[in-house]
mmCIF file of C-alpha atoms and ligand atoms in Angstrom:
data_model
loop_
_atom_site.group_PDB
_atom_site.id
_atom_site.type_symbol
_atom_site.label_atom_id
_atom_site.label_comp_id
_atom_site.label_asym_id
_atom_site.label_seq_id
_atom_site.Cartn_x
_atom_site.Cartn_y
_atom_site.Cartn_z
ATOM 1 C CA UNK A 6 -69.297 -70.437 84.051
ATOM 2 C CA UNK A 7 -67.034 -67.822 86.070
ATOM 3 C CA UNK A 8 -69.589 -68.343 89.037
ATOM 4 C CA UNK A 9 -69.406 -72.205 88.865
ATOM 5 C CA UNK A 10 -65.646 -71.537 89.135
ATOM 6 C CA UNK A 11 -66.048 -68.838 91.627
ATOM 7 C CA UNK A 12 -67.677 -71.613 93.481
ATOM 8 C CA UNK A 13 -65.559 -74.237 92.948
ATOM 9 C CA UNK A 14 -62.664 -72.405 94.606
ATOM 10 C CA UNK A 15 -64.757 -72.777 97.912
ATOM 11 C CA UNK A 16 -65.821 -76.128 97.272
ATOM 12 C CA UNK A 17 -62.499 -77.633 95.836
ATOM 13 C CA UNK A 18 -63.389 -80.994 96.180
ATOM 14 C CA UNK A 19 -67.384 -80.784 95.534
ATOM 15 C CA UNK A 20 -67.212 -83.819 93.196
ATOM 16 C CA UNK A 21 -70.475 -83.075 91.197
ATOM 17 C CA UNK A 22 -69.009 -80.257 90.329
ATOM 18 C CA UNK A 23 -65.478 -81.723 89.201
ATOM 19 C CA UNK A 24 -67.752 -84.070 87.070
ATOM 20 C CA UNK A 25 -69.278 -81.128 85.238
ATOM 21 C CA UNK A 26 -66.220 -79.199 84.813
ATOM 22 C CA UNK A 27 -64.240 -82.186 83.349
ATOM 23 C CA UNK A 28 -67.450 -83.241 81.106
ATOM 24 C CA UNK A 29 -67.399 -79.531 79.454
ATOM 25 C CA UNK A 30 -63.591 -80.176 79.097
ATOM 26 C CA UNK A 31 -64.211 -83.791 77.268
ATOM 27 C CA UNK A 32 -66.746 -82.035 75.200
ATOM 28 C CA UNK A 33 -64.915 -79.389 73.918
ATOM 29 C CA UNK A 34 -62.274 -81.548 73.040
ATOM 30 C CA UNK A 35 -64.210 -83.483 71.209
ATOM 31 C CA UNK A 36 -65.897 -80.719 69.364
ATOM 32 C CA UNK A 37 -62.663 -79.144 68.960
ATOM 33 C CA UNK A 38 -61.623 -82.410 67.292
ATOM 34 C CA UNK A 39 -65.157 -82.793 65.195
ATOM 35 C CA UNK A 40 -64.441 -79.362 63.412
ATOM 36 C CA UNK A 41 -60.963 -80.386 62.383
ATOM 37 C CA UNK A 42 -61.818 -83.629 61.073
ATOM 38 C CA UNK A 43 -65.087 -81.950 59.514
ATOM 39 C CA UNK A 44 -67.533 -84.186 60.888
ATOM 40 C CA UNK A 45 -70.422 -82.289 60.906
ATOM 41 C CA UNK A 46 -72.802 -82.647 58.317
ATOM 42 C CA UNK A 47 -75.684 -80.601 56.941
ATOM 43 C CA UNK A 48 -79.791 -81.987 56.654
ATOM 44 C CA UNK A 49 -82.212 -79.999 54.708
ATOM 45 C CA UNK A 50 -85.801 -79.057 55.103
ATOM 46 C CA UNK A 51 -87.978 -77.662 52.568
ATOM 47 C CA UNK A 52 -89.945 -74.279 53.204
ATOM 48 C CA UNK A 53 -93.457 -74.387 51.369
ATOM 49 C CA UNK A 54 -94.970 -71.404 49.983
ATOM 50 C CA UNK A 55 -98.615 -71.342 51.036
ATOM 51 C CA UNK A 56 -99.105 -68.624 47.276
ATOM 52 C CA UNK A 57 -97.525 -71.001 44.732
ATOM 53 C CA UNK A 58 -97.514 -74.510 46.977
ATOM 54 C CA UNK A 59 -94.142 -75.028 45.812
ATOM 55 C CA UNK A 60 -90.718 -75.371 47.046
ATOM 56 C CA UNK A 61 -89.529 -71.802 48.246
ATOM 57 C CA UNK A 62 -86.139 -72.626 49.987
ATOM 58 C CA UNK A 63 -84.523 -75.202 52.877
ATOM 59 C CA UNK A 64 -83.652 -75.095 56.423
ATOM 60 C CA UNK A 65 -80.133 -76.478 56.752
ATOM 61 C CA UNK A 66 -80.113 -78.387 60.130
ATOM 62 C CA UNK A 67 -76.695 -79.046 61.685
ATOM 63 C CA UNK A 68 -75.919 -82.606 63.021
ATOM 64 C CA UNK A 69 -72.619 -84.128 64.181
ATOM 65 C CA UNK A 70 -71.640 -87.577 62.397
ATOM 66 C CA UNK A 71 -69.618 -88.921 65.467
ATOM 67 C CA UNK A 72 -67.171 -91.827 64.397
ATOM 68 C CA UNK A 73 -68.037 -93.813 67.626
ATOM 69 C CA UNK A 74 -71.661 -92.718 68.696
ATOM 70 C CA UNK A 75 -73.278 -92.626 65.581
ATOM 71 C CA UNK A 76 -75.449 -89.264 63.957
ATOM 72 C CA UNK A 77 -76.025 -86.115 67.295
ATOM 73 C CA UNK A 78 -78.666 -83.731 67.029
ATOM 74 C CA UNK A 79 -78.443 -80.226 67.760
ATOM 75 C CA UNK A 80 -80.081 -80.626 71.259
ATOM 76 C CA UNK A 81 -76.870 -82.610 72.781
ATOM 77 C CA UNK A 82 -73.842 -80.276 71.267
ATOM 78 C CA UNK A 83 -75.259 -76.846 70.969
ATOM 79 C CA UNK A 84 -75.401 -75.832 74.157
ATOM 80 C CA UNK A 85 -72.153 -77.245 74.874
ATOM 81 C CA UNK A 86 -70.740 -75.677 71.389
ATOM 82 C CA UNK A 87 -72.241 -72.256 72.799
ATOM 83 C CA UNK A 88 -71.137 -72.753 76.055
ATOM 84 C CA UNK A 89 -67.655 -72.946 74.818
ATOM 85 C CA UNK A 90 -67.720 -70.485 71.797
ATOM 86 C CA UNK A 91 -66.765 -73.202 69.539
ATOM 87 C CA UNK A 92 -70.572 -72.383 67.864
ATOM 88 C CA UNK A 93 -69.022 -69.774 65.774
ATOM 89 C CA UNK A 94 -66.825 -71.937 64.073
ATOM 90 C CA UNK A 95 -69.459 -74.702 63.190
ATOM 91 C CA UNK A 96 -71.781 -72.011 62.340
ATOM 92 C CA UNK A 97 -69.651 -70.234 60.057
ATOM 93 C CA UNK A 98 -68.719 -73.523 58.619
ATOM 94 C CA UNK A 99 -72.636 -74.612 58.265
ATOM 95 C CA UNK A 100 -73.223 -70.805 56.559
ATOM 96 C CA UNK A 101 -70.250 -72.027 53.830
ATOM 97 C CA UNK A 102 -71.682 -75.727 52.961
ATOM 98 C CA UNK A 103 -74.831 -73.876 53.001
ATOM 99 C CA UNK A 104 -74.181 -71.794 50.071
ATOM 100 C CA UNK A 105 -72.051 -74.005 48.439
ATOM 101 C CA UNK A 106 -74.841 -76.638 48.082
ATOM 102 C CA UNK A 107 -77.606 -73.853 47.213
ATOM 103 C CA UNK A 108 -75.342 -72.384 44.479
ATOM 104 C CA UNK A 109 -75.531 -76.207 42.823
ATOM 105 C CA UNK A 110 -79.283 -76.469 43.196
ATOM 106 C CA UNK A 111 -79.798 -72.940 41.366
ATOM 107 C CA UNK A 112 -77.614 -74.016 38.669
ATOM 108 C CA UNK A 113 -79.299 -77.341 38.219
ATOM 109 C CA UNK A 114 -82.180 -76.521 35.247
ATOM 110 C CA UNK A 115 -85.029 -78.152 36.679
ATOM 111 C CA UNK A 116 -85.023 -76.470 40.477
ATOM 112 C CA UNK A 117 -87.325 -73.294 40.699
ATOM 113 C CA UNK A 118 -84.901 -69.889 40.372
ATOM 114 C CA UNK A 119 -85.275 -67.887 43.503
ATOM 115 C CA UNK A 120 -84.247 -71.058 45.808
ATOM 116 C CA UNK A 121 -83.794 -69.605 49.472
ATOM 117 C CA UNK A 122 -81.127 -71.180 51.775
ATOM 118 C CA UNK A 123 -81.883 -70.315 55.809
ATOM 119 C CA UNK A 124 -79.242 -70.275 58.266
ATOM 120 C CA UNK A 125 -79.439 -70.634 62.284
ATOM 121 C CA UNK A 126 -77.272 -68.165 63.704
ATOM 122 C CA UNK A 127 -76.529 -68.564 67.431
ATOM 123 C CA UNK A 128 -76.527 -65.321 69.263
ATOM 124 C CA UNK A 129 -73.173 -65.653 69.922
ATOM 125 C CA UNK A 130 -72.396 -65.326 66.274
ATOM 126 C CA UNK A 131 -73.181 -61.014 66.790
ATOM 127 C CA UNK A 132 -70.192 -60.551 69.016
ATOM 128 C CA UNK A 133 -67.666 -61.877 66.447
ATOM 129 C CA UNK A 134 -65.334 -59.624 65.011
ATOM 130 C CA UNK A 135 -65.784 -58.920 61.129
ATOM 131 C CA UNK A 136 -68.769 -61.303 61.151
ATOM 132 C CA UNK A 137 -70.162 -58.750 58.036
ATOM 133 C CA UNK A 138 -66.615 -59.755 56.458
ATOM 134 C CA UNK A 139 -67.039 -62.715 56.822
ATOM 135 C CA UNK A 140 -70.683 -63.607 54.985
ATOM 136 C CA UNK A 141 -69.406 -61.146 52.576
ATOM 137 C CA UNK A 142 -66.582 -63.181 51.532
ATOM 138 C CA UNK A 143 -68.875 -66.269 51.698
ATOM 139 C CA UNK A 144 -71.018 -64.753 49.324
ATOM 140 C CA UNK A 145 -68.092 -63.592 46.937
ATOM 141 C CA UNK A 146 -66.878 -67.574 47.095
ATOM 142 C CA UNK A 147 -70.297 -69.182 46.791
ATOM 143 C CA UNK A 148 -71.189 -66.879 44.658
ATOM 144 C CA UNK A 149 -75.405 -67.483 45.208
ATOM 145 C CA UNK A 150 -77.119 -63.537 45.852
ATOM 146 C CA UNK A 151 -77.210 -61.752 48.870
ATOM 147 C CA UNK A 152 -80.804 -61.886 49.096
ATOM 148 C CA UNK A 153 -81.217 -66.014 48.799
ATOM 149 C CA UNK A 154 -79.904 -66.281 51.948
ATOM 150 C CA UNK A 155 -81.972 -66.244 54.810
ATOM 151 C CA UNK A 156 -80.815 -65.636 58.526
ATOM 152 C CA UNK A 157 -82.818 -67.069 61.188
ATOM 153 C CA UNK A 158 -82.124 -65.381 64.665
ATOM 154 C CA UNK A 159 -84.201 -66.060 68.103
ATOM 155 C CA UNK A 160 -85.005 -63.240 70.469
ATOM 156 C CA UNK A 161 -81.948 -63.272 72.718
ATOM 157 C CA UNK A 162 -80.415 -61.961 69.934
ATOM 158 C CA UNK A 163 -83.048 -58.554 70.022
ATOM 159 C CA UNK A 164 -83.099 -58.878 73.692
ATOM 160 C CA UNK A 165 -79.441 -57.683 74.522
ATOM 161 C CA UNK A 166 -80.332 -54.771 71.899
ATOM 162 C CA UNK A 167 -76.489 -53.252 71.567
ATOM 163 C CA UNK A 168 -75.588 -50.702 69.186
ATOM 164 C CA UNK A 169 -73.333 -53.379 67.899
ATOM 165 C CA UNK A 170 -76.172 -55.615 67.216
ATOM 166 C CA UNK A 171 -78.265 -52.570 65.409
ATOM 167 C CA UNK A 172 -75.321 -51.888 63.118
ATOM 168 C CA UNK A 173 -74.977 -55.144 62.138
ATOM 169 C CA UNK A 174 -78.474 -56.261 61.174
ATOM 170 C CA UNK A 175 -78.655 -52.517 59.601
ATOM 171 C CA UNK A 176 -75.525 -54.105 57.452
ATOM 172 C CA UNK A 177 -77.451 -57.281 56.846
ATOM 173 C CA UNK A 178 -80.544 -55.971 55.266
ATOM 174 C CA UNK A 179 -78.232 -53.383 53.341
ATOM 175 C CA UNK A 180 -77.264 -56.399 51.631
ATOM 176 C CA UNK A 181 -80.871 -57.822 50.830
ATOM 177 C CA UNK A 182 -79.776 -60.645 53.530
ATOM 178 C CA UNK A 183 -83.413 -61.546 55.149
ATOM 179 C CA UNK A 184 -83.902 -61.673 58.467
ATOM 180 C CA UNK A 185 -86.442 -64.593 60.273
ATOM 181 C CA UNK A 186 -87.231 -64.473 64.185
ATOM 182 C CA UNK A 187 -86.846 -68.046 64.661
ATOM 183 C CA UNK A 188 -89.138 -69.699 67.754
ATOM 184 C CA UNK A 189 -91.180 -66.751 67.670
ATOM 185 C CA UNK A 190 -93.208 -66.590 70.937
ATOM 186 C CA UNK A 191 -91.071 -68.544 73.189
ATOM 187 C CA UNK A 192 -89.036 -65.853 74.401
ATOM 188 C CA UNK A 193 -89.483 -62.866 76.213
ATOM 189 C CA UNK A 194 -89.362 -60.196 73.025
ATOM 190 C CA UNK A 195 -91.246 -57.136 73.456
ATOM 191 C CA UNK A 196 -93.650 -56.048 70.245
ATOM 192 C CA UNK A 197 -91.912 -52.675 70.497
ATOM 193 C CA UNK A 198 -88.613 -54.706 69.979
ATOM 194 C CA UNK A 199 -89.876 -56.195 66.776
ATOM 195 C CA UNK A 200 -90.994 -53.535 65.290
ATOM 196 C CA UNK A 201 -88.126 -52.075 65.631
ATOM 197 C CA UNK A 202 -86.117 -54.310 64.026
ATOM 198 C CA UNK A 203 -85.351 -54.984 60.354
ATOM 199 C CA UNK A 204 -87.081 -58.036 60.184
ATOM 200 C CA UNK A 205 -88.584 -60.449 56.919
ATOM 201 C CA UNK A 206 -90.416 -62.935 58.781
ATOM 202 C CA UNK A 207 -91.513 -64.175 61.900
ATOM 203 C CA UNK A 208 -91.353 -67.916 62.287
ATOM 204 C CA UNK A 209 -94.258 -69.433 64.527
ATOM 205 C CA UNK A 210 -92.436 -72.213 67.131
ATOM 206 C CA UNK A 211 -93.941 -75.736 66.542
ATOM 207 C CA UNK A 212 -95.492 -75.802 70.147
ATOM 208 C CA UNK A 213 -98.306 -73.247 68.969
ATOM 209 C CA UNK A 214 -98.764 -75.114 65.601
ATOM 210 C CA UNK A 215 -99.103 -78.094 67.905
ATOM 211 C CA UNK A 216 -101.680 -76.327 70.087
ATOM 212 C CA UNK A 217 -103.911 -75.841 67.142
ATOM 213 C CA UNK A 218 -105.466 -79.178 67.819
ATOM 214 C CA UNK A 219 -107.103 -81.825 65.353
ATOM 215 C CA UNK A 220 -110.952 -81.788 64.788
ATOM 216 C CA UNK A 221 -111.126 -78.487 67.062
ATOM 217 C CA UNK A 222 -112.319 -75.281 66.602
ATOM 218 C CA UNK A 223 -109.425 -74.199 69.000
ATOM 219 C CA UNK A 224 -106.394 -72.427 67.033
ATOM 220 C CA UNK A 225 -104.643 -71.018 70.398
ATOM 221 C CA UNK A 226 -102.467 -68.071 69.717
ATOM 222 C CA UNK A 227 -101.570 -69.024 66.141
ATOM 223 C CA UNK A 228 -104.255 -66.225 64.439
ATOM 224 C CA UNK A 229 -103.049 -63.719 66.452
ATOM 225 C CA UNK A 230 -99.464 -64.234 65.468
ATOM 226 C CA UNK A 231 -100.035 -64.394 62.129
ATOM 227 C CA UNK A 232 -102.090 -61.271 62.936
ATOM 228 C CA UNK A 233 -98.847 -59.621 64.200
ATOM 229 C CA UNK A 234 -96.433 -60.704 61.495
ATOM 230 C CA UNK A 235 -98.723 -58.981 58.683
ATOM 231 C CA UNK A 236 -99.506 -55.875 60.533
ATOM 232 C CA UNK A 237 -95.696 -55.589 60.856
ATOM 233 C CA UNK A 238 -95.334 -55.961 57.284
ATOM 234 C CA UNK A 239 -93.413 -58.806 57.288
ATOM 235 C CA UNK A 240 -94.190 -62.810 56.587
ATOM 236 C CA UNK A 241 -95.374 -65.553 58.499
ATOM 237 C CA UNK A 242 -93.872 -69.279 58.711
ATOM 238 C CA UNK A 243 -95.229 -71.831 60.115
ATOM 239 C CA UNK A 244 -92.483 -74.994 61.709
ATOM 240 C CA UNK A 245 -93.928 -78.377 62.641
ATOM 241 C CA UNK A 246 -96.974 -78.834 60.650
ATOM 242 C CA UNK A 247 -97.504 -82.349 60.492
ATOM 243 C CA UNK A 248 -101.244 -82.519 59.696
ATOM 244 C CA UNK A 249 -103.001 -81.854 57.133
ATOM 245 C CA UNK A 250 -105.846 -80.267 59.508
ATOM 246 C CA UNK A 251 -102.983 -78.065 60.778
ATOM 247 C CA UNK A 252 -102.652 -77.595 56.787
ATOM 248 C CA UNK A 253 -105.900 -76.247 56.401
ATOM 249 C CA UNK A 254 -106.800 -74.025 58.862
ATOM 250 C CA UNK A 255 -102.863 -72.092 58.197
ATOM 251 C CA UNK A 256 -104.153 -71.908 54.782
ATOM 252 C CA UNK A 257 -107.209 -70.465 55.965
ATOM 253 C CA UNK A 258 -105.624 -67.682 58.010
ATOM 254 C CA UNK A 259 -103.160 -66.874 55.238
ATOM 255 C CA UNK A 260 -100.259 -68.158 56.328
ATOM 256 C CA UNK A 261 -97.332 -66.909 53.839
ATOM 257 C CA UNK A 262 -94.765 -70.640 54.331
ATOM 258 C CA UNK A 263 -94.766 -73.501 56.084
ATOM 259 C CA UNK A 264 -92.441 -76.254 57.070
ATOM 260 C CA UNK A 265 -92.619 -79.751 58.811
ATOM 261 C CA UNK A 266 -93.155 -83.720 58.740
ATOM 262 C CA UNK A 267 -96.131 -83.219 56.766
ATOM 263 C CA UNK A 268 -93.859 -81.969 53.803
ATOM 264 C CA UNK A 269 -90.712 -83.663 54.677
ATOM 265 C CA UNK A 270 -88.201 -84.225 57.363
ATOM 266 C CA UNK A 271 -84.646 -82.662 57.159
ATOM 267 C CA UNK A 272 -82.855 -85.270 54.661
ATOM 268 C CA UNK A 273 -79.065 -85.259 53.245
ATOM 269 C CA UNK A 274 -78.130 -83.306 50.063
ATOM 270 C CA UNK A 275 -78.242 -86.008 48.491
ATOM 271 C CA UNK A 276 -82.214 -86.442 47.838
ATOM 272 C CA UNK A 277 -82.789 -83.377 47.120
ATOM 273 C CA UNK A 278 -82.988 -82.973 43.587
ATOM 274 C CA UNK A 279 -85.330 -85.763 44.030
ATOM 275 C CA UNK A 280 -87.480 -83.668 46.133
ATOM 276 C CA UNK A 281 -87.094 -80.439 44.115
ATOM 277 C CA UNK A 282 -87.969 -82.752 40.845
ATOM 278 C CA UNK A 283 -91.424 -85.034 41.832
ATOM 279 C CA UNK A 284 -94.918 -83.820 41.948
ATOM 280 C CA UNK A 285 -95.411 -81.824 45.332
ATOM 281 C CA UNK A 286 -97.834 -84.624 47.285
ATOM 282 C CA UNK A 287 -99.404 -81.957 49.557
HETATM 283 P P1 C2E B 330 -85.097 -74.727 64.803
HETATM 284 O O1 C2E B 330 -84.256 -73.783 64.024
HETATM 285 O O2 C2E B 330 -86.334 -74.172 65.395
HETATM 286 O O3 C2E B 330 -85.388 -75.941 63.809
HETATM 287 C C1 C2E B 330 -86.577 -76.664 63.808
HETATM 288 C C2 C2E B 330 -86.422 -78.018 64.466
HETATM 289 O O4 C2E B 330 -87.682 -78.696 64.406
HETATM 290 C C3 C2E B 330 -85.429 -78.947 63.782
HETATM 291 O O5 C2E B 330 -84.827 -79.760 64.790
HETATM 292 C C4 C2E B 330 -86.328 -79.786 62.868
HETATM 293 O O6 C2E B 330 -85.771 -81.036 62.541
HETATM 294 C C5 C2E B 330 -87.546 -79.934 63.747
HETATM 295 N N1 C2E B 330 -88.786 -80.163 62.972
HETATM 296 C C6 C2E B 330 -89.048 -79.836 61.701
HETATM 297 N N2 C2E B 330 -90.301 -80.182 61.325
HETATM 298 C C7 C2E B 330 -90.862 -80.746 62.412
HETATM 299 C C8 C2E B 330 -92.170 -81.317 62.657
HETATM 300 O O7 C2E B 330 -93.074 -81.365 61.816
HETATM 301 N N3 C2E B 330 -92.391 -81.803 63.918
HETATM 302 C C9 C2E B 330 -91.426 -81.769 64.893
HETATM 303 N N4 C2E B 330 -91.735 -82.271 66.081
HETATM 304 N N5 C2E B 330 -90.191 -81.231 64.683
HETATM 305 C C10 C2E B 330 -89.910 -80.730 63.464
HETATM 306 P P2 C2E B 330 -83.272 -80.040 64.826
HETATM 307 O O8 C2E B 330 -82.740 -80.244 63.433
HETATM 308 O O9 C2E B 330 -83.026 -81.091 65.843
HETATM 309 O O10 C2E B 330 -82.678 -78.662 65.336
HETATM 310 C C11 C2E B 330 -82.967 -78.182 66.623
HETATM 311 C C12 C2E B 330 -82.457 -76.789 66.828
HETATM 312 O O11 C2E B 330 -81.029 -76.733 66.800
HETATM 313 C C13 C2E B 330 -82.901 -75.797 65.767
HETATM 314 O O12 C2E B 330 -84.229 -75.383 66.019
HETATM 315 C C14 C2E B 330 -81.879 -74.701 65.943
HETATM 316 O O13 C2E B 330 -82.252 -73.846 66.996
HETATM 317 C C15 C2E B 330 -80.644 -75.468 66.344
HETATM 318 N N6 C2E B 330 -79.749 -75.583 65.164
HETATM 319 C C16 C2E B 330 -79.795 -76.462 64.145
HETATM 320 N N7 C2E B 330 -78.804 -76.230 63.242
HETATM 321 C C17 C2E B 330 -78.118 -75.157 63.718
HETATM 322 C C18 C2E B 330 -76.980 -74.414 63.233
HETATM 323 O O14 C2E B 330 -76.395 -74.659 62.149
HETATM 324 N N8 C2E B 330 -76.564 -73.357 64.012
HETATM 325 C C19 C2E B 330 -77.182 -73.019 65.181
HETATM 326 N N9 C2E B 330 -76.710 -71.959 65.869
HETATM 327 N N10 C2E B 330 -78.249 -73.684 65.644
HETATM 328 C C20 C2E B 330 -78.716 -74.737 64.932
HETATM 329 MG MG1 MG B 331 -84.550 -72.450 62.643
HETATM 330 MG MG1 MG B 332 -87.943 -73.210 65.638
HETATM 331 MG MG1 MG B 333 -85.179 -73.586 67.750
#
């Protein structure tokens, strides 16, 4: 951004770049608007456990419900939301409804007890002031257990490596928070990195699952992942399994969850109880 603008200077009247800057400008206004008219909105995926083949938790999945073009997906406003630092608001916001909803799940009779709730937490997030203060009040309001909630991170997070970034996931699993490298293997994280980290889980990116191809013998790099997670100690997650041949052979390398189309697709809060109530059909 300061580059672009150290640019620009020179290049005053370099219209592409006028475009861009005046696009990030419409953007953030518009975002800026979204979070004070609250129109963001939470879907939710379920996390299967591969040991009881039940329910174990949900991803909640931002989206924007914008009054004139209709339901956004994370691809079109994060980067701009990033780009801007307007992230941390949605995502503290997404953290709150979060908890809020899980806390009325646990307390419905029929849902299994130990429901997790998993959060994406932009990198950006880290370099917040009293971000510790602020789960922990989040927490005290929603009043679900530290250790239901479940932090997903990706490795640019571990990459810049601060002090201020130990402290603070050394803070997080203090509280029982867990900790999930999210998109694992499509980044540039070092294994000496991970190990050094306090992590729970390491979640498998969809484009390996998606390697492990139908009616082959081919599984790619998916064993060896799995491999990794375990020998670290910690669990393994699958994301986009939409076969049941994909299925199978995770179950047959001892893959701890899973998540994707196969199971469901992120839906509204509304459905599900629904979900949490019928007979599993995988
Ligand atoms: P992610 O955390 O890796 O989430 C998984 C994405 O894969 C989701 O896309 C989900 O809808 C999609 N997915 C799930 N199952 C399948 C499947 O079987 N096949 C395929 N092809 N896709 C599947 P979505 O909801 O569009 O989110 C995209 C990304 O946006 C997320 O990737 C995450 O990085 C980011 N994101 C979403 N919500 C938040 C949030 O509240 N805060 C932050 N910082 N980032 C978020
Ligand atoms: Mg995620
Ligand atoms: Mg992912
Ligand atoms: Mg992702």
């Amino acid at each position: 951004r300061a580059k672009a603008l150290g640019r620009a200077r020179y290049h005053i009247f370099d219209p592409a770049m006028y475009q861009e800057a005046i696009q990030l400008l419409e953007i953030e206004n518009d975002l800026r608007r979204a979070i004070e008219r609250q129109e963001f909105l939470i879907y939710y995926q379920p996390i299967i456990s591969l040991t009881t083949g039940m329910i174990a938790g949900f991803e909640a999945l931002v989206r924007w419900q914008h009054p004139i073009r209709g339901l956004i997906y994370p691809v079109e406003f994060i980067p701009a939301a990033e780009e801007t630092g307007l992230i941390n608001a949605i995502n503290i916001w997404v953290l709150q409804s979060a908890c809020q909803q899980l806390y009325i799940w646990q307390n419905h009779l029929v849902t299994p007890k130990n429901l997790t709730i998993s959060v994406n937490f932009s990198a950006r997030l880290f370099s917040q002031p009293n971000l510790i203060a602020q789960i922990d009040q989040i927490i005290y309001e929603t009043k679900i257990n530290f250790a239901n909630l479940q932090l997903e991170i990706t490795e640019s997070v571990i990459m810049e490596n601060t002090k201020t970034i130990k402290v603070i996931l050394k803070q997080m699993r203090e509280r029982k928070i867990k900790l999930i490298m999210d998109d694992f293997g499509t980044g540039y994280s070092s294994l000496s990195y991970l190990h050094n980290l306090p992590l729970n889980a390491l979640k498998i990116d969809k484009s390996f699952v998606k390697r492990m191809q139908d009616n082959q013998e081919n599984m790619g790099l998916v064993p060896a992942m799995i491999g990794i997670a375990k020998s670290m100690g910690m669990a393994a997650i699958a994301e986009g399994v939409e076969s049941k041949e994909q299925l199978d052979k995770l179950k047959n390398l001892n893959c701890d969850f899973v998540q994707g189309y196969l199971f469901s697709k992120p839906i509204q809060q509304q459905l599900i109880l629904d979900l949490l109530t019928a007979k599993p059909h995988w």
